[in-house]
Amino acid sequence: MKPRLRQFTALALSLLFLVMLARGPGYASSSASAVYFTAANDHLMELSDDTMPFYSNGVLYVSSRLFEGSELGNLGVSYSRHTGLGLAILYSSTQDLRFDMAGQVAYDKEGNLYTGYAIERGSVVFFPLNLVCRYFGLSWSYTETDIAPLIRVKSSSVILDDSGFISAASSLMSDWYSEYERSQIVRPPVVSIEPPAIPEPPPVQAAEGQKVYLLFDGQDAGDILPALGDAQATFLLHPEQMEDGDLLRSLVAGGHAVALRIPAGTDREEAEDILRQGREALWRAACSWLEMVWYGGGDDPGPLLEELGCVEVRAQVELSGGGAALLRAIGRYREDVAVYLGGAGCLPALPEVLEGLREGQYRLSAWRLTA
């Protein structure tokens, strides 16, 4: 019986091994100790716990470090973290995908929900790779190397194929793998003394007569207007939104100001045409004269806008760390200040911001050229 038992055991182990191979690299490499290299197009990322992909419930996750800065492989996708709003956002020039860290859901700016959620490890956010690639039109590959598997995310600007990239990066892979192994050596814990608690800063207080100009994206005006109550603000509209007569009338009737967005890279002739059409649309819809522009270019638009009879709307402060952080940033100014809050993503922080500004006796005003 014993020889038969040994034969049966060997057969069972062989079948188990074949099943693991059939399940693919995600199944066989799902342990916490698995080591992976990561690359964005033709850029190899350093090997660390902050950049290491991992599998969770069969889903492959990659680090937000992959999308921090266009120099990291030119994937065309950037990363932004809004801790106060509980959001981690990936965005391109035309799309954005928002991950609610507490609610564990993903959605776009149109409100469409997607299957998948982000995971935070330490101070680094990791995203589900398949969802990100599908949404932004990227691709990815899993390739075994002599050192450790490579997860490579690619856009249309990739140059080398996987084998060529691995050959070019082999020396760097070897060096970084050796450094990573040395970093995993267990060291005695460092005992630190907790610093005393820092008391909450006092509420911000306006200088005499100080105004705050709140700037919002026009595409989300329908969500923002009810939250503003009687506060007046300035809405930044794209040229195509200037054709929405109902929107223009509701903004002007509510005492709000309208500024026209002129995209980056617009030449003089095109800027003049955009401005002329915007002025005609605003006058036709609400009998109001367009005189303000939000300019998206990198050069100083002053001379051009002056010749076109406009002024540039520019923010000194932006919402990035929640309502309390924004109020502290505003409190550092002792003169009138413009604050950019973006679109509907600001709504969770907006009540705190409005309450804090009113308590600080700031004058909430739409941006106007005349008092």
XYZ file of C-alpha atoms in Angstrom:
371
model
C 0.000 0.000 0.000
C 2.830 2.429 0.787
C 4.196 2.577 -2.798
C 0.671 3.293 -4.036
C 0.247 6.051 -1.424
C 3.505 7.671 -2.535
C 2.369 7.530 -6.173
C -0.994 9.114 -5.291
C 0.705 11.915 -3.311
C 3.114 12.709 -6.152
C 0.220 12.819 -8.632
C -1.779 15.187 -6.380
C 1.177 17.549 -5.992
C 1.743 17.583 -9.757
C -1.916 18.459 -10.379
C -1.762 21.257 -7.779
C 1.329 22.728 -9.456
C -0.395 22.665 -12.866
C -3.437 24.463 -11.412
C -1.203 27.195 -9.959
C 0.470 27.664 -13.335
C -2.905 27.862 -15.062
C -4.048 30.567 -12.654
C -1.222 32.813 -13.921
C 1.356 35.042 -12.252
C -1.222 36.818 -10.095
C -2.092 33.616 -8.243
C 1.409 32.274 -7.865
C 2.825 35.642 -6.773
C 0.163 36.856 -4.356
C 2.277 36.472 -1.221
C 3.283 39.554 0.723
C 6.978 38.775 0.124
C 6.752 38.855 -3.692
C 9.190 41.336 -5.265
C 8.370 43.131 -8.541
C 10.048 45.762 -10.652
C 7.841 48.521 -12.072
C 8.349 50.558 -15.231
C 6.451 53.372 -16.938
C 7.117 53.127 -20.672
C 10.945 53.192 -20.865
C 11.566 54.409 -17.297
C 12.465 51.856 -14.585
C 11.303 52.876 -11.112
C 13.438 52.409 -8.029
C 12.748 49.250 -6.041
C 11.147 50.016 -2.663
C 8.040 49.266 -0.625
C 6.592 52.567 -1.891
C 6.858 51.477 -5.532
C 6.275 47.711 -5.199
C 3.143 46.358 -6.939
C 1.102 43.764 -5.072
C -1.955 41.552 -5.500
C -5.022 41.956 -3.260
C -8.022 39.645 -3.720
C -6.665 38.692 -7.133
C -6.346 42.337 -8.288
C -2.942 43.810 -9.193
C -2.231 47.197 -7.584
C 0.471 49.692 -8.602
C 1.890 52.656 -6.712
C 0.779 56.264 -7.203
C 4.514 56.992 -7.585
C 4.070 55.687 -11.131
C 2.026 58.797 -12.000
C 3.903 61.512 -10.072
C 5.411 63.780 -12.701
C 5.479 63.544 -16.467
C 9.189 62.739 -16.362
C 8.327 59.251 -15.085
C 7.785 57.668 -18.458
C 5.352 60.172 -20.009
C 2.249 58.046 -19.477
C 0.061 61.135 -19.858
C -1.651 60.477 -16.495
C -0.973 62.496 -13.322
C -1.762 61.903 -9.642
C -3.257 64.228 -7.060
C -4.164 63.515 -3.420
C -6.842 65.556 -1.625
C -6.621 64.345 1.968
C -9.261 66.721 3.291
C -11.782 65.426 0.729
C -10.721 61.795 1.177
C -9.945 61.542 -2.562
C -7.072 60.199 -4.640
C -7.348 61.367 -8.257
C -5.732 60.232 -11.504
C -6.215 62.624 -14.409
C -5.155 63.392 -17.958
C -5.771 66.472 -20.072
C -9.331 65.284 -20.822
C -10.329 62.737 -18.148
C -10.136 62.133 -14.431
C -10.803 59.096 -12.254
C -11.581 59.779 -8.585
C -11.087 57.210 -5.816
C -13.043 57.714 -2.575
C -10.649 56.267 0.006
C -13.248 55.895 2.773
C -16.150 54.739 0.601
C -13.922 52.404 -1.449
C -15.505 53.416 -4.758
C -14.221 54.975 -7.981
C -16.071 57.446 -10.181
C -15.404 60.052 -12.877
C -16.399 63.720 -13.048
C -19.669 62.735 -14.725
C -20.604 60.621 -11.692
C -20.159 57.236 -13.435
C -19.163 54.495 -10.970
C -16.434 51.912 -11.683
C -15.655 48.553 -10.133
C -12.474 48.959 -8.132
C -11.011 50.975 -5.275
C -7.656 52.329 -4.124
C -5.622 51.042 -1.169
C -3.388 53.173 1.056
C -0.240 51.688 2.584
C 1.564 54.068 4.882
C 1.500 57.378 3.030
C 1.345 55.856 -0.468
C -1.840 55.157 -2.447
C -2.000 52.117 -4.740
C -4.431 51.834 -7.680
C -6.019 48.788 -9.420
C -3.948 48.506 -12.579
C -6.529 46.938 -14.891
C -9.122 49.651 -14.154
C -6.615 52.490 -14.620
C -5.333 51.102 -17.921
C -8.837 50.551 -19.302
C -9.984 54.037 -18.322
C -6.984 55.964 -19.680
C -6.252 53.738 -22.695
C -2.962 52.355 -21.363
C -1.610 48.796 -21.549
C 0.537 46.714 -19.224
C 2.630 43.570 -19.311
C 4.031 40.997 -16.856
C 7.477 39.642 -17.796
C 9.767 37.297 -15.886
C 13.406 38.431 -15.621
C 16.524 36.768 -14.198
C 16.114 38.866 -11.016
C 12.399 39.524 -10.353
C 9.217 39.887 -12.454
C 8.639 43.193 -14.234
C 5.270 44.998 -14.316
C 5.448 47.532 -17.147
C 2.749 50.147 -17.843
C 2.792 51.559 -21.367
C 1.260 54.362 -23.398
C 1.434 55.058 -27.119
C 4.766 56.873 -26.618
C 6.640 53.718 -25.517
C 9.821 53.051 -27.526
C 11.349 49.671 -26.523
C 9.565 46.333 -26.498
C 9.700 44.350 -23.243
C 12.715 42.224 -24.154
C 14.675 45.256 -25.380
C 13.781 47.228 -22.265
C 14.828 44.407 -19.910
C 18.139 44.050 -21.748
C 18.822 47.800 -21.486
C 17.831 47.972 -17.809
C 19.414 44.717 -16.583
C 22.381 46.377 -14.855
C 20.165 48.897 -13.089
C 17.767 46.116 -12.026
C 20.651 44.208 -10.449
C 21.897 47.256 -8.531
C 18.446 48.222 -7.221
C 17.604 44.659 -6.242
C 20.804 44.462 -4.163
C 19.945 47.770 -2.481
C 16.424 46.573 -1.756
C 17.679 43.343 -0.164
C 20.008 45.348 2.097
C 17.110 47.615 3.102
C 15.109 44.595 4.288
C 17.623 43.712 7.025
C 15.775 43.875 10.365
C 17.100 46.620 12.630
C 16.244 47.359 16.268
C 13.190 49.612 16.598
C 13.830 53.283 17.216
C 12.199 54.562 20.392
C 10.808 58.044 19.901
C 9.180 60.444 22.314
C 5.872 61.870 21.167
C 6.041 65.662 20.896
C 3.483 67.633 22.880
C 0.175 68.186 21.173
C 0.007 71.391 19.168
C -3.109 73.395 20.036
C -5.556 74.250 17.287
C -4.775 77.631 15.701
C -7.222 80.437 16.417
C -9.898 81.210 13.779
C -8.734 83.377 10.878
C -9.733 87.038 11.025
C -10.111 89.423 8.089
C -8.323 92.730 7.784
C -10.675 95.708 7.666
C -12.856 95.437 4.562
C -10.900 92.453 3.206
C -12.625 90.602 0.350
C -12.403 86.947 -0.673
C -13.193 86.046 -4.279
C -14.297 82.398 -4.545
C -13.553 80.873 -7.990
C -15.355 77.737 -9.213
C -15.369 75.634 -12.394
C -18.473 76.442 -14.419
C -19.287 72.882 -15.460
C -20.335 72.056 -11.875
C -22.290 75.268 -11.250
C -25.547 73.339 -10.856
C -24.121 71.502 -7.826
C -22.231 74.448 -6.348
C -24.861 77.213 -6.501
C -27.250 75.641 -3.914
C -24.347 75.138 -1.483
C -23.294 78.807 -1.731
C -26.523 80.159 -0.286
C -26.361 83.953 -0.451
C -22.587 84.043 -1.035
C -21.502 85.450 -4.396
C -18.704 83.895 -6.416
C -16.994 83.859 -9.812
C -17.486 80.973 -12.241
C -14.900 80.044 -14.888
C -16.591 78.910 -18.103
C -15.138 77.155 -21.130
C -16.070 78.655 -24.536
C -18.664 75.941 -25.214
C -20.371 76.633 -21.864
C -20.963 80.234 -22.948
C -23.635 78.869 -25.299
C -25.733 77.730 -22.300
C -28.068 80.703 -21.969
C -29.892 79.305 -18.921
C -26.609 78.901 -17.056
C -25.483 82.444 -17.904
C -28.806 83.949 -16.820
C -28.839 82.039 -13.513
C -25.292 83.178 -12.686
C -25.878 86.840 -13.502
C -29.290 86.887 -11.775
C -27.683 85.478 -8.612
C -25.096 88.267 -8.526
C -22.246 86.009 -9.590
C -19.469 86.920 -12.027
C -18.486 85.094 -15.223
C -14.912 84.666 -16.471
C -14.089 83.043 -19.798
C -11.431 80.338 -19.933
C -8.964 80.816 -22.792
C -7.042 77.531 -23.250
C -3.256 77.299 -23.171
C -1.517 77.709 -26.510
C -4.262 79.887 -28.000
C -2.843 82.390 -30.502
C -3.957 86.007 -30.712
C -6.393 85.562 -33.591
C -8.080 82.577 -31.973
C -8.216 84.366 -28.581
C -9.920 87.353 -30.161
C -12.485 85.081 -31.804
C -13.188 83.155 -28.574
C -13.603 86.399 -26.652
C -15.872 87.963 -29.271
C -18.187 84.936 -29.307
C -18.202 84.765 -25.499
C -19.125 88.438 -25.198
C -21.928 88.088 -27.717
C -23.298 85.025 -25.914
C -23.230 86.651 -22.446
C -24.806 89.873 -23.708
C -27.479 87.982 -25.659
C -28.391 85.767 -22.695
C -28.080 88.139 -19.720
C -27.301 91.671 -21.023
C -23.972 91.515 -19.180
C -20.545 92.562 -20.524
C -17.732 90.007 -20.408
C -14.528 91.617 -19.137
C -12.643 88.872 -17.274
C -10.572 85.966 -18.553
C -8.961 82.932 -16.894
C -5.900 82.375 -19.066
C -4.476 78.844 -19.254
C -1.158 79.692 -20.882
C 2.285 79.794 -19.316
C 3.320 83.205 -20.682
C 2.273 86.528 -19.174
C -1.020 87.339 -20.976
C -1.158 90.926 -19.686
C -0.407 92.828 -22.937
C -2.700 90.600 -25.018
C -5.631 90.809 -22.594
C -5.212 94.555 -22.193
C -5.467 95.011 -25.952
C -8.597 92.848 -25.964
C -10.166 94.970 -23.223
C -10.004 92.275 -20.519
C -8.262 91.540 -17.244
C -6.870 88.209 -16.085
C -8.476 86.375 -13.186
C -5.801 84.608 -11.160
C -5.987 82.762 -7.808
C -3.502 83.237 -4.972
C -4.807 80.246 -2.976
C -6.157 76.820 -4.046
C -8.072 74.144 -2.157
C -5.714 71.211 -1.577
C -5.767 70.073 2.055
C -9.350 70.436 3.296
C -11.363 73.332 4.666
C -9.241 74.059 7.755
C -6.007 74.158 5.732
C -7.604 76.469 3.171
C -8.785 78.891 5.884
C -5.270 79.026 7.346
C -3.853 79.780 3.886
C -6.365 82.605 3.377
C -5.528 83.977 6.835
C -1.942 84.666 5.723
C -3.196 87.403 3.372
C -4.058 90.876 4.687
C -5.451 92.168 1.385
C -8.155 90.990 -1.032
C -7.459 87.408 -2.143
C -8.806 85.089 -4.873
C -9.347 81.433 -3.917
C -9.759 78.632 -6.498
C -11.912 75.745 -5.218
C -12.391 73.792 -8.467
C -15.557 71.841 -9.230
C -17.959 69.572 -7.355
C -15.046 67.944 -5.511
C -14.960 70.972 -3.193
C -18.495 70.403 -1.870
C -17.513 68.384 1.259
C -15.204 71.220 2.404
C -17.323 74.161 1.218
C -19.630 74.508 4.299
C -16.603 74.683 6.641
C -14.913 77.245 4.387
C -17.993 79.472 4.148
C -18.648 79.309 7.898
C -15.026 80.106 8.734
C -14.926 83.078 6.349
C -18.156 84.508 7.716
C -16.988 84.107 11.303
C -13.749 85.847 10.334
C -15.801 88.762 8.914
C -14.484 88.404 5.373
C -16.536 89.959 2.591
C -17.472 87.213 0.099
C -17.734 88.847 -3.297
C -17.849 88.098 -6.988
C -14.789 89.433 -8.814
C -15.704 92.705 -10.528
C -13.697 95.470 -12.135
C -15.850 98.065 -10.384
C -16.539 98.270 -6.645
